[in-house]
CSV table of C-alpha atoms and ligand atoms in Angstrom, one decimal:
chain,number,residue,atom,x,y,z
A,1,UNK,CA,17.2,10.2,-36.8
A,2,UNK,CA,18.2,11.6,-33.4
A,3,UNK,CA,18.7,8.3,-31.6
A,4,UNK,CA,18.7,7.7,-27.8
A,5,UNK,CA,19.9,10.4,-25.5
A,6,UNK,CA,23.1,9.7,-23.6
A,7,UNK,CA,24.8,11.6,-20.8
A,8,UNK,CA,28.6,11.7,-21.2
A,9,UNK,CA,31.0,13.7,-19.1
A,10,UNK,CA,34.2,14.1,-21.1
A,11,UNK,CA,37.8,15.0,-20.2
A,12,UNK,CA,38.5,17.5,-22.9
A,13,UNK,CA,42.2,17.0,-22.7
A,14,UNK,CA,42.0,13.5,-24.2
A,15,UNK,CA,38.6,13.2,-25.9
A,16,UNK,CA,39.0,9.8,-27.5
A,17,UNK,CA,40.3,8.0,-24.4
A,18,UNK,CA,37.9,9.7,-22.1
A,19,UNK,CA,34.9,8.8,-24.3
A,20,UNK,CA,36.1,5.1,-24.4
A,21,UNK,CA,36.5,5.1,-20.6
A,22,UNK,CA,33.1,6.6,-20.0
A,23,UNK,CA,31.3,4.2,-22.3
A,24,UNK,CA,33.2,1.1,-21.0
A,25,UNK,CA,32.4,2.0,-17.4
A,26,UNK,CA,28.8,2.5,-18.2
A,27,UNK,CA,28.5,-0.9,-19.8
A,28,UNK,CA,30.4,-2.5,-16.9
A,29,UNK,CA,28.3,-0.9,-14.2
A,30,UNK,CA,25.1,-1.9,-15.9
A,31,UNK,CA,24.1,1.7,-16.6
A,32,UNK,CA,24.0,0.7,-20.3
A,33,UNK,CA,22.4,-2.8,-20.2
A,34,UNK,CA,23.1,-5.2,-23.0
A,35,UNK,CA,21.2,-4.3,-26.2
A,36,UNK,CA,20.8,-0.6,-25.3
A,37,UNK,CA,21.1,1.3,-28.6
A,38,UNK,CA,23.7,4.1,-28.7
A,39,UNK,CA,23.4,7.3,-30.6
A,40,UNK,CA,24.8,7.3,-34.1
A,41,UNK,CA,28.4,8.5,-34.4
A,42,UNK,CA,27.1,11.7,-36.2
A,43,UNK,CA,24.6,12.4,-33.4
A,44,UNK,CA,26.9,11.8,-30.5
A,45,UNK,CA,29.7,13.8,-32.1
A,46,UNK,CA,27.2,16.7,-32.6
A,47,UNK,CA,25.9,16.3,-29.0
A,48,UNK,CA,29.4,16.4,-27.5
A,49,UNK,CA,30.9,19.0,-29.9
A,50,UNK,CA,33.7,16.6,-31.0
A,51,UNK,CA,34.9,15.4,-34.4
A,52,UNK,CA,32.9,12.5,-35.7
A,53,UNK,CA,36.1,10.5,-36.2
A,54,UNK,CA,36.7,10.7,-32.4
A,55,UNK,CA,33.4,8.9,-31.8
A,56,UNK,CA,33.9,6.4,-34.6
A,57,UNK,CA,37.3,5.3,-33.3
A,58,UNK,CA,36.0,5.1,-29.7
A,59,UNK,CA,33.1,2.9,-30.8
A,60,UNK,CA,35.4,0.7,-32.9
A,61,UNK,CA,37.8,0.2,-30.0
A,62,UNK,CA,34.9,-0.8,-27.7
A,63,UNK,CA,33.4,-3.2,-30.3
A,64,UNK,CA,36.8,-4.8,-30.5
A,65,UNK,CA,36.9,-5.2,-26.7
A,66,UNK,CA,33.3,-6.6,-26.6
A,67,UNK,CA,31.8,-3.7,-24.7
A,68,UNK,CA,29.7,-2.6,-27.7
A,69,UNK,CA,28.3,-4.5,-30.7
A,70,UNK,CA,27.8,-3.1,-34.1
A,71,UNK,CA,25.5,-4.5,-36.7
A,72,UNK,CA,25.0,-3.1,-40.1
A,73,UNK,CA,21.6,-1.5,-40.3
A,74,UNK,CA,20.9,-1.5,-36.6
A,75,UNK,CA,23.7,0.7,-35.4
A,76,UNK,CA,25.8,0.3,-32.3
A,77,UNK,CA,24.5,-1.1,-29.0
A,78,UNK,CA,25.9,-2.0,-25.6
A,79,UNK,CA,27.3,-5.5,-25.5
A,80,UNK,CA,26.7,-8.1,-22.8
A,81,UNK,CA,29.5,-8.2,-20.2
A,82,UNK,CA,29.0,-9.2,-16.6
A,83,UNK,CA,27.8,-5.9,-15.0
A,84,UNK,CA,29.1,-4.7,-11.6
A,85,UNK,CA,25.7,-5.3,-10.2
A,86,UNK,CA,25.6,-8.9,-11.3
A,87,UNK,CA,29.0,-9.5,-9.9
A,88,UNK,CA,28.1,-8.2,-6.5
A,89,UNK,CA,28.1,-10.8,-3.8
A,90,UNK,CA,24.6,-11.7,-2.6
A,91,UNK,CA,23.3,-9.2,0.0
A,92,UNK,CA,23.1,-10.4,3.6
A,93,UNK,CA,19.8,-12.1,4.2
A,94,UNK,CA,19.2,-13.0,0.6
A,95,UNK,CA,20.2,-16.6,1.4
A,96,UNK,CA,16.7,-17.0,3.0
A,97,UNK,CA,14.6,-19.7,1.3
A,98,UNK,CA,12.5,-18.4,-1.6
A,99,UNK,CA,8.9,-17.7,-0.6
A,100,UNK,CA,6.4,-19.7,-2.7
A,101,UNK,CA,3.3,-19.2,-0.5
A,102,UNK,CA,2.8,-15.6,0.5
A,103,UNK,CA,0.2,-15.1,3.3
A,104,UNK,CA,1.6,-11.8,4.6
A,105,UNK,CA,-1.3,-9.3,5.2
A,106,UNK,CA,-1.8,-5.9,3.6
A,107,UNK,CA,-2.2,-6.8,-0.1
A,108,UNK,CA,-5.1,-7.8,-2.3
A,109,UNK,CA,-4.5,-10.4,-5.0
A,110,UNK,CA,-2.4,-8.3,-7.4
A,111,UNK,CA,-3.0,-10.8,-10.2
A,112,UNK,CA,-6.7,-9.8,-10.1
A,113,UNK,CA,-6.0,-6.1,-10.8
A,114,UNK,CA,-8.6,-5.0,-13.4
A,115,UNK,CA,-6.0,-4.3,-16.1
A,116,UNK,CA,-8.5,-4.3,-18.9
A,117,UNK,CA,-10.9,-1.9,-17.2
A,118,UNK,CA,-8.0,0.3,-16.1
A,119,UNK,CA,-6.8,0.4,-19.7
A,120,UNK,CA,-10.2,1.2,-21.1
A,121,UNK,CA,-10.6,4.0,-18.6
A,122,UNK,CA,-7.1,5.3,-19.3
A,123,UNK,CA,-7.8,5.4,-23.0
A,124,UNK,CA,-11.0,7.3,-22.4
A,125,UNK,CA,-9.4,9.8,-20.2
A,126,UNK,CA,-6.5,10.4,-22.6
A,127,UNK,CA,-8.9,10.8,-25.5
A,128,UNK,CA,-11.1,13.3,-23.6
A,129,UNK,CA,-9.1,15.3,-21.0
A,130,UNK,CA,-8.1,18.8,-22.0
A,131,UNK,CA,-4.4,19.6,-22.1
A,132,UNK,CA,-4.9,21.9,-19.2
A,133,UNK,CA,-5.6,18.8,-17.0
A,134,UNK,CA,-2.0,17.8,-17.4
A,135,UNK,CA,-0.7,21.0,-15.8
A,136,UNK,CA,-0.2,21.4,-12.0
A,137,UNK,CA,-3.5,20.2,-10.5
A,138,UNK,CA,-5.7,21.1,-7.6
A,139,UNK,CA,-3.7,20.3,-4.3
A,140,UNK,CA,-7.0,19.0,-2.9
A,141,UNK,CA,-7.2,16.4,-5.7
A,142,UNK,CA,-8.8,16.4,-9.1
A,143,UNK,CA,-12.4,17.8,-9.0
A,144,UNK,CA,-13.6,14.9,-11.2
A,145,UNK,CA,-12.3,12.3,-8.7
A,146,UNK,CA,-13.6,14.2,-5.6
A,147,UNK,CA,-17.0,14.3,-7.2
A,148,UNK,CA,-17.0,10.6,-8.0
A,149,UNK,CA,-15.7,9.8,-4.5
A,150,UNK,CA,-18.4,11.9,-2.8
A,151,UNK,CA,-21.0,9.9,-4.6
A,152,UNK,CA,-19.3,6.6,-4.1
A,153,UNK,CA,-18.6,7.1,-0.4
A,154,UNK,CA,-22.2,8.2,0.3
A,155,UNK,CA,-23.7,5.2,-1.6
A,156,UNK,CA,-21.3,2.5,-0.6
A,157,UNK,CA,-20.0,3.5,2.8
A,158,UNK,CA,-22.6,5.8,4.2
A,159,UNK,CA,-20.2,8.8,4.4
A,160,UNK,CA,-21.8,12.2,4.6
A,161,UNK,CA,-19.5,14.4,2.6
A,162,UNK,CA,-19.2,16.6,-0.5
A,163,UNK,CA,-16.4,17.1,-3.1
A,164,UNK,CA,-15.3,20.2,-1.2
A,165,UNK,CA,-14.5,18.2,1.9
A,166,UNK,CA,-12.5,15.4,0.1
A,167,UNK,CA,-8.7,15.5,-0.2
A,168,UNK,CA,-7.0,12.9,-2.4
A,169,UNK,CA,-3.7,11.6,-1.1
A,170,UNK,CA,-1.0,9.2,-2.3
A,171,UNK,CA,-2.1,6.5,0.2
A,172,UNK,CA,-3.5,6.5,3.8
A,173,UNK,CA,0.1,6.7,5.1
A,174,UNK,CA,0.4,10.1,3.4
A,175,UNK,CA,-3.1,11.1,4.6
A,176,UNK,CA,-2.3,10.3,8.2
A,177,UNK,CA,1.0,12.2,8.1
A,178,UNK,CA,-0.8,15.2,6.7
A,179,UNK,CA,-3.3,15.2,9.5
A,180,UNK,CA,-0.5,14.6,12.1
A,181,UNK,CA,1.3,17.6,10.7
A,182,UNK,CA,-1.8,19.8,11.0
A,183,UNK,CA,-2.4,18.6,14.6
A,184,UNK,CA,1.2,19.2,15.5
A,185,UNK,CA,1.0,22.7,14.2
A,186,UNK,CA,-2.1,23.2,16.3
A,187,UNK,CA,-4.3,23.8,13.3
A,188,UNK,CA,-7.5,22.4,14.9
A,189,UNK,CA,-9.6,22.5,18.0
A,190,UNK,CA,-8.2,19.1,18.9
A,191,UNK,CA,-4.7,20.5,19.4
A,192,UNK,CA,-4.6,22.7,22.4
A,193,UNK,CA,-1.9,20.7,24.3
A,194,UNK,CA,1.6,22.2,24.1
A,195,UNK,CA,3.5,20.2,21.4
A,196,UNK,CA,0.3,18.9,19.9
A,197,UNK,CA,-2.2,16.5,21.1
A,198,UNK,CA,-1.4,12.9,22.1
A,199,UNK,CA,-2.9,10.5,19.6
A,200,UNK,CA,-4.8,7.4,20.7
A,201,UNK,CA,-4.3,4.2,18.8
A,202,UNK,CA,-6.1,0.9,19.1
A,203,UNK,CA,-4.0,-1.7,21.1
A,204,UNK,CA,-3.1,-3.7,19.0
A,205,UNK,CA,-2.8,-1.7,15.8
A,206,UNK,CA,-0.5,-1.4,12.8
A,207,UNK,CA,2.9,-0.2,14.1
A,208,UNK,CA,3.7,1.7,11.0
A,209,UNK,CA,0.9,4.1,11.5
A,210,UNK,CA,2.0,4.9,15.0
A,211,UNK,CA,5.5,5.5,13.7
A,212,UNK,CA,4.1,7.9,11.1
A,213,UNK,CA,2.4,9.9,13.9
A,214,UNK,CA,5.4,9.8,16.1
A,215,UNK,CA,7.6,10.9,13.2
A,216,UNK,CA,5.4,14.1,13.1
A,217,UNK,CA,6.4,14.8,16.7
A,218,UNK,CA,3.2,13.6,18.4
A,219,UNK,CA,3.0,11.2,21.3
A,220,UNK,CA,1.0,8.0,21.0
A,221,UNK,CA,-1.1,6.2,23.6
A,222,UNK,CA,-2.8,2.8,23.4
A,223,UNK,CA,-6.5,2.1,23.9
A,224,UNK,CA,-7.4,-1.5,24.5
A,225,UNK,CA,-9.5,-3.5,22.1
A,226,UNK,CA,-11.8,-6.4,23.1
A,227,UNK,CA,-14.3,-8.6,21.2
A,228,UNK,CA,-16.5,-5.5,20.7
A,229,UNK,CA,-13.8,-3.3,19.4
A,230,UNK,CA,-12.0,-0.3,20.9
A,231,UNK,CA,-13.0,0.3,24.6
A,232,UNK,CA,-14.3,3.8,24.1
A,233,UNK,CA,-14.5,4.5,27.8
A,234,UNK,CA,-10.7,4.2,28.1
A,235,UNK,CA,-9.8,6.8,25.5
A,236,UNK,CA,-7.7,9.4,27.3
A,237,UNK,CA,-6.5,11.5,24.4
A,238,UNK,CA,-8.2,14.2,22.3
A,239,UNK,CA,-7.6,12.4,19.0
A,240,UNK,CA,-8.0,8.7,18.3
A,241,UNK,CA,-7.4,6.6,15.3
A,242,UNK,CA,-9.7,3.7,14.8
A,243,UNK,CA,-10.5,0.9,12.4
A,244,UNK,CA,-14.2,0.3,13.2
A,245,UNK,CA,-15.4,-1.7,10.3
A,246,UNK,CA,-12.8,-4.4,10.7
A,247,UNK,CA,-10.3,-3.8,13.5
A,248,UNK,CA,-6.7,-4.2,12.4
A,249,UNK,CA,-5.3,-6.7,13.2
A,250,UNK,CA,-7.8,-8.5,15.5
A,251,UNK,CA,-10.5,-8.5,12.9
A,252,UNK,CA,-13.4,-7.6,15.2
A,253,UNK,CA,-16.0,-5.0,14.4
A,254,UNK,CA,-17.0,-2.1,16.6
A,255,UNK,CA,-20.3,-3.1,18.0
A,256,UNK,CA,-23.4,-0.7,17.6
A,257,UNK,CA,-23.4,0.5,21.2
A,258,UNK,CA,-19.7,1.4,21.0
A,259,UNK,CA,-20.1,3.1,17.6
A,260,UNK,CA,-22.7,5.5,19.2
A,261,UNK,CA,-20.5,5.9,22.3
A,262,UNK,CA,-17.5,6.9,20.1
A,263,UNK,CA,-19.5,9.4,18.1
A,264,UNK,CA,-21.0,10.8,21.4
A,265,UNK,CA,-17.5,11.0,22.9
A,266,UNK,CA,-16.2,13.0,20.0
A,267,UNK,CA,-19.2,15.4,20.0
A,268,UNK,CA,-19.2,15.9,23.7
A,269,UNK,CA,-15.5,16.3,24.3
A,270,UNK,CA,-14.7,18.1,21.0
A,271,UNK,CA,-12.3,15.3,20.2
A,272,UNK,CA,-11.4,14.1,16.8
A,273,UNK,CA,-11.8,10.6,15.5
A,274,UNK,CA,-9.7,9.4,12.5
A,275,UNK,CA,-11.6,6.5,10.9
A,276,UNK,CA,-9.3,4.2,8.9
A,277,UNK,CA,-11.8,2.4,6.6
A,278,UNK,CA,-9.0,0.5,4.9
A,279,UNK,CA,-11.0,-2.6,3.9
A,280,UNK,CA,-14.6,-1.6,4.6
A,281,UNK,CA,-15.7,-2.7,1.2
A,282,UNK,CA,-15.0,-6.3,2.0
A,283,UNK,CA,-17.7,-7.8,4.3
A,284,UNK,CA,-18.9,-11.3,3.6
A,285,UNK,CA,-21.6,-12.1,6.1
A,286,UNK,CA,-24.4,-9.9,4.6
A,287,UNK,CA,-24.2,-7.6,7.6
A,288,UNK,CA,-22.2,-4.7,6.2
A,289,UNK,CA,-21.9,-1.7,8.4
A,290,UNK,CA,-21.3,1.8,7.1
A,291,UNK,CA,-18.6,4.2,8.2
A,292,UNK,CA,-19.1,5.7,11.6
A,293,UNK,CA,-18.3,9.1,10.0
A,294,UNK,CA,-22.0,9.4,9.3
A,295,UNK,CA,-22.8,9.5,13.0
A,296,UNK,CA,-20.8,12.7,13.6
A,297,UNK,CA,-19.5,14.1,10.4
A,298,UNK,CA,-18.2,17.3,12.1
A,299,UNK,CA,-15.9,15.3,14.4
A,300,UNK,CA,-14.8,12.3,12.4
A,301,UNK,CA,-12.2,12.2,9.6
A,302,UNK,CA,-13.0,9.4,7.2
A,303,UNK,CA,-10.1,7.8,5.4
A,304,UNK,CA,-10.4,5.3,2.5
A,305,UNK,CA,-7.9,3.8,0.2
A,306,UNK,CA,-7.5,2.0,-3.2
A,307,UNK,CA,-4.8,-0.1,-1.7
A,308,UNK,CA,-7.1,-3.1,-1.0
A,309,UNK,CA,-9.8,-2.5,-3.6
A,310,UNK,CA,-7.3,-2.1,-6.5
A,311,UNK,CA,-3.6,-2.1,-5.6
A,312,UNK,CA,-1.3,-0.5,-3.1
A,313,UNK,CA,1.2,0.4,-5.8
A,314,UNK,CA,-1.3,3.0,-7.1
A,315,UNK,CA,-0.9,5.1,-4.0
A,316,UNK,CA,-4.4,6.5,-4.1
A,317,UNK,CA,-6.4,7.2,-0.9
A,318,UNK,CA,-8.9,9.8,0.2
A,319,UNK,CA,-10.0,11.8,3.2
A,320,UNK,CA,-13.5,13.1,3.9
A,321,UNK,CA,-12.8,15.9,6.4
A,322,UNK,CA,-14.9,18.1,8.7
A,323,UNK,CA,-15.1,21.4,6.9
A,324,UNK,CA,-12.6,23.4,9.1
A,325,UNK,CA,-9.9,20.8,8.5
A,326,UNK,CA,-9.9,21.1,4.7
A,327,UNK,CA,-7.9,24.4,4.6
A,328,UNK,CA,-5.1,23.3,7.0
A,329,UNK,CA,-4.7,19.9,5.4
A,330,UNK,CA,-4.5,21.4,1.9
A,331,UNK,CA,-2.0,24.0,3.1
A,332,UNK,CA,0.1,21.2,4.6
A,333,UNK,CA,-0.1,19.3,1.3
A,334,UNK,CA,1.2,22.2,-0.7
A,335,UNK,CA,4.4,22.0,1.3
A,336,UNK,CA,4.9,18.3,0.6
A,337,UNK,CA,4.0,17.0,-2.8
A,338,UNK,CA,1.5,19.4,-4.4
A,339,UNK,CA,-0.9,16.6,-5.3
A,340,UNK,CA,-1.0,12.9,-6.5
A,341,UNK,CA,-0.6,12.2,-10.2
A,342,UNK,CA,-3.5,13.6,-12.2
A,343,UNK,CA,-3.9,10.8,-14.7
A,344,UNK,CA,-4.4,8.1,-12.1
A,345,UNK,CA,-6.9,10.3,-10.4
A,346,UNK,CA,-8.9,10.8,-13.6
A,347,UNK,CA,-8.7,7.1,-14.4
A,348,UNK,CA,-10.1,6.2,-11.0
A,349,UNK,CA,-12.9,8.8,-11.4
A,350,UNK,CA,-13.8,7.3,-14.8
A,351,UNK,CA,-13.8,3.8,-13.3
A,352,UNK,CA,-16.1,4.9,-10.5
A,353,UNK,CA,-18.4,6.8,-13.0
A,354,UNK,CA,-18.6,3.9,-15.4
A,355,UNK,CA,-19.4,1.3,-12.7
A,356,UNK,CA,-16.2,-0.6,-13.4
A,357,UNK,CA,-14.9,0.1,-9.9
A,358,UNK,CA,-18.0,-1.3,-8.1
A,359,UNK,CA,-18.0,-4.3,-10.5
A,360,UNK,CA,-14.4,-5.1,-9.6
A,361,UNK,CA,-15.1,-4.8,-5.9
A,362,UNK,CA,-18.1,-7.2,-6.2
A,363,UNK,CA,-16.0,-9.7,-8.0
A,364,UNK,CA,-13.2,-9.5,-5.4
A,365,UNK,CA,-15.7,-9.8,-2.6
A,366,UNK,CA,-16.9,-13.1,-4.0
A,367,UNK,CA,-13.4,-14.4,-4.4
A,368,UNK,CA,-12.1,-13.3,-1.0
A,369,UNK,CA,-15.1,-14.6,0.7
A,370,UNK,CA,-14.6,-18.0,-0.8
A,371,UNK,CA,-10.9,-17.9,0.3
A,372,UNK,CA,-11.8,-17.0,3.8
A,373,UNK,CA,-14.4,-19.8,4.0
A,374,UNK,CA,-11.7,-22.2,2.7
A,375,UNK,CA,-9.2,-20.9,5.2
A,376,UNK,CA,-11.6,-21.4,8.2
A,377,UNK,CA,-12.7,-24.8,6.9
A,378,UNK,CA,-9.2,-26.2,6.2
A,379,UNK,CA,-7.5,-24.9,9.3
A,380,UNK,CA,-10.5,-26.0,11.4
A,381,UNK,CA,-10.1,-29.5,10.1
A,382,UNK,CA,-6.3,-29.8,10.0
A,383,UNK,CA,-5.2,-27.4,12.8
A,384,UNK,CA,-8.1,-27.2,15.2
A,385,UNK,CA,-5.9,-25.9,18.0
A,386,UNK,CA,-5.6,-22.6,16.1
A,387,UNK,CA,-8.6,-20.3,16.5
A,388,UNK,CA,-9.6,-17.9,13.7
A,389,UNK,CA,-10.9,-14.7,15.3
A,390,UNK,CA,-12.9,-11.8,14.0
A,391,UNK,CA,-15.7,-11.3,11.6
A,392,UNK,CA,-16.0,-12.6,8.0
A,393,UNK,CA,-14.5,-9.5,6.4
A,394,UNK,CA,-11.5,-8.0,4.9
A,395,UNK,CA,-8.3,-9.5,3.5
A,396,UNK,CA,-6.8,-11.0,6.6
A,397,UNK,CA,-7.7,-13.3,9.5
A,398,UNK,CA,-6.2,-13.4,12.9
A,399,UNK,CA,-5.2,-17.0,13.9
A,400,UNK,CA,-4.9,-17.2,17.7
A,401,UNK,CA,-2.4,-19.7,19.0
A,402,UNK,CA,-3.1,-22.0,21.9
A,403,UNK,CA,-1.0,-22.0,25.0
A,404,UNK,CA,2.0,-24.2,24.5
A,405,UNK,CA,2.3,-23.4,20.8
A,406,UNK,CA,5.8,-22.3,19.6
A,407,UNK,CA,6.5,-18.7,19.9
A,408,UNK,CA,5.4,-16.5,17.0
A,409,UNK,CA,9.0,-15.9,15.8
A,410,UNK,CA,9.7,-19.5,15.9
A,411,UNK,CA,6.6,-20.3,13.8
A,412,UNK,CA,7.4,-17.6,11.3
A,413,UNK,CA,10.9,-19.1,10.9
A,414,UNK,CA,9.5,-22.6,10.5
A,415,UNK,CA,7.0,-21.3,7.9
A,416,UNK,CA,9.9,-19.7,6.0
A,417,UNK,CA,11.7,-23.1,5.9
A,418,UNK,CA,8.6,-24.4,4.1
A,419,UNK,CA,8.6,-21.4,1.8
A,420,UNK,CA,5.6,-19.8,3.5
A,421,UNK,CA,5.5,-16.2,4.5
A,422,UNK,CA,3.3,-15.3,7.5
A,423,UNK,CA,3.2,-12.4,9.9
A,424,UNK,CA,2.9,-12.3,13.7
A,425,UNK,CA,0.9,-10.2,16.1
A,426,UNK,CA,3.9,-9.3,18.4
A,427,UNK,CA,4.8,-5.9,16.9
A,428,UNK,CA,1.3,-4.7,17.0
A,429,UNK,CA,0.8,-4.4,20.7
A,430,UNK,CA,1.4,-1.1,22.5
A,431,UNK,CA,1.2,-2.2,26.1
A,432,UNK,CA,2.9,-5.4,27.3
A,433,UNK,CA,0.1,-6.9,29.5
A,434,UNK,CA,-2.3,-7.2,26.5
A,435,UNK,CA,0.0,-9.5,24.5
A,436,UNK,CA,-1.4,-12.7,23.1
A,437,UNK,CA,0.3,-14.8,20.5
A,438,UNK,CA,-1.2,-14.9,17.1
A,439,UNK,CA,-0.6,-15.0,13.3
A,440,UNK,CA,-2.0,-12.5,10.9
A,441,UNK,CA,-2.9,-14.4,7.7
A,442,UNK,CA,-3.3,-12.4,4.5
A,443,UNK,CA,-5.5,-14.7,2.6
A,444,UNK,CA,-6.0,-12.3,-0.3
A,445,UNK,CA,-2.2,-12.1,-1.0
A,446,UNK,CA,-1.6,-15.3,-3.1
A,447,UNK,CA,-2.5,-15.2,-6.7
A,448,UNK,CA,-5.6,-17.4,-7.5
A,449,UNK,CA,-3.6,-20.4,-8.7
A,450,UNK,CA,-1.4,-20.3,-5.6
A,451,UNK,CA,-4.1,-20.1,-3.0
A,452,UNK,CA,-5.2,-23.7,-2.6
A,453,UNK,CA,-1.6,-25.2,-2.7
A,454,UNK,CA,-0.5,-22.4,-0.4
A,455,UNK,CA,-3.3,-23.1,2.1
A,456,UNK,CA,-2.4,-26.8,2.1
A,457,UNK,CA,1.2,-25.9,2.9
A,458,UNK,CA,0.1,-23.5,5.6
A,459,UNK,CA,-2.3,-26.1,7.1
A,460,UNK,CA,0.5,-28.7,7.0
A,461,UNK,CA,2.8,-26.4,8.9
A,462,UNK,CA,0.2,-25.6,11.6
A,463,UNK,CA,-0.8,-29.3,11.9
A,464,UNK,CA,2.7,-30.2,12.5
A,465,UNK,CA,3.7,-27.6,15.0
A,466,UNK,CA,0.7,-26.3,16.8
A,467,UNK,CA,-0.8,-28.9,19.2
A,468,UNK,CA,-3.8,-28.3,21.5
A,469,UNK,CA,-3.0,-26.3,24.6
A,470,UNK,CA,-0.8,-27.9,27.2
A,471,UNK,CA,-1.3,-25.4,29.9
B,1,PLP,C1,-4.8,-0.9,8.9
B,1,PLP,C2,-4.5,-0.3,7.6
B,1,PLP,N1,-4.9,0.9,7.2
B,1,PLP,C3,-4.6,1.5,6.0
B,1,PLP,C4,-3.9,0.8,5.1
B,1,PLP,C5,-3.6,1.4,3.8
B,1,PLP,O1,-2.5,2.1,3.7
B,1,PLP,P1,-2.1,2.8,2.3
B,1,PLP,O2,-3.3,3.5,1.7
B,1,PLP,O3,-1.0,3.8,2.7
B,1,PLP,O4,-1.6,1.7,1.4
B,1,PLP,C6,-3.4,-0.5,5.4
B,1,PLP,C7,-2.6,-1.2,4.4
B,1,PLP,O5,-2.0,-2.2,4.7
B,1,PLP,C8,-3.7,-1.0,6.6
B,1,PLP,O6,-3.3,-2.3,7.0
């Protein structure tokens, strides 16, 4: 029996004392949590090249001190002493009230992750994939997943693409930074400006994505959004990032005339559109619109993600690229992370192929639709001064606050006092004149059992603090 592996750095001048010190420190610091089995004295002595008696006497001493426990038949294990980590004072900020009702946007209901379907697909993949699949994989993403995605995206989102044009990435964030790196290096027709092109972003939009682009060394410019989506006529950059199916965070959809206008703009100006279709699968009013990519596939980069359909922790997203961008993006990828984990890619490919992925999305759509209806109904009844904006889609709703309502930060702080987490619109604006106060409510975030009581708590807060406009 070889027992668990243990890293021990010994002072050869005093082996016994040094071994004691190392083990004692490891238990104290929590590196060997209580119950962790230690190697047998014979094994550890052989590993360290010391006499077995040295190890035996060190173990005995530490058992006597309480740092280790020894039980006949089950060997020696780490004892339970207060670890350094446990003794640390509470970090600053951790005194905040515990959150019971989480309505922050950006997450699906993680308790609805299709564990059984994922396990079935994993078993099938492990039983069938050749050993070679576990080696370094294709930097573009596994062929099986790219094939499955090409079919899925065509069928479900109206994307015109092929497996050869798809690149799998560990999340949209990674996908966007890859594209930004390519644009910065001048690897496309959209990058003639010195220092790389400026990138247009919807105003408002998710600040993190603008930071990703800025981090790559590119400048960012805002393009206003109104009730019909991004104002295409006001794009002044050669590249623009858009969320046409469900604008983030306002929740409006890009209207048909603007969709055509955007595709025409890209075609005519030689510009590049990056379409972030982060929650396109979730539309509840029976008027689903496909991706705009299909209107000008040579000029639009389509980006999709599993972060809303499955779970953000998977880190799986995909790009459908105009053909000439594939080479530069894959080359940039080689410099960063080779490729996302192969097993997860194969499991997702299996789930798409078996229909389990579509089934899961359909089930989620029903659930999230019911939640959105409840949110609109309950807030409409109990906090009528708050206006829910945007179309019936996605996993979040924008709640616009009336004039005279408390400032966003004040509301967020008051919510926290009631153990509710919500998010404000403030950080999403690019230009100051456009600002309006609002809350972004992630109604998919709570687990199923927490949704109704959470909604009641949220309505209670808004009833109490938001009164109809006073001017
Ligand atoms: C607007 C928007 N786009 C894309 C994403 C997905 O990002 P990722 O795939 O990195 O999780 C999110 C997630 O919150 C989002 O809000």
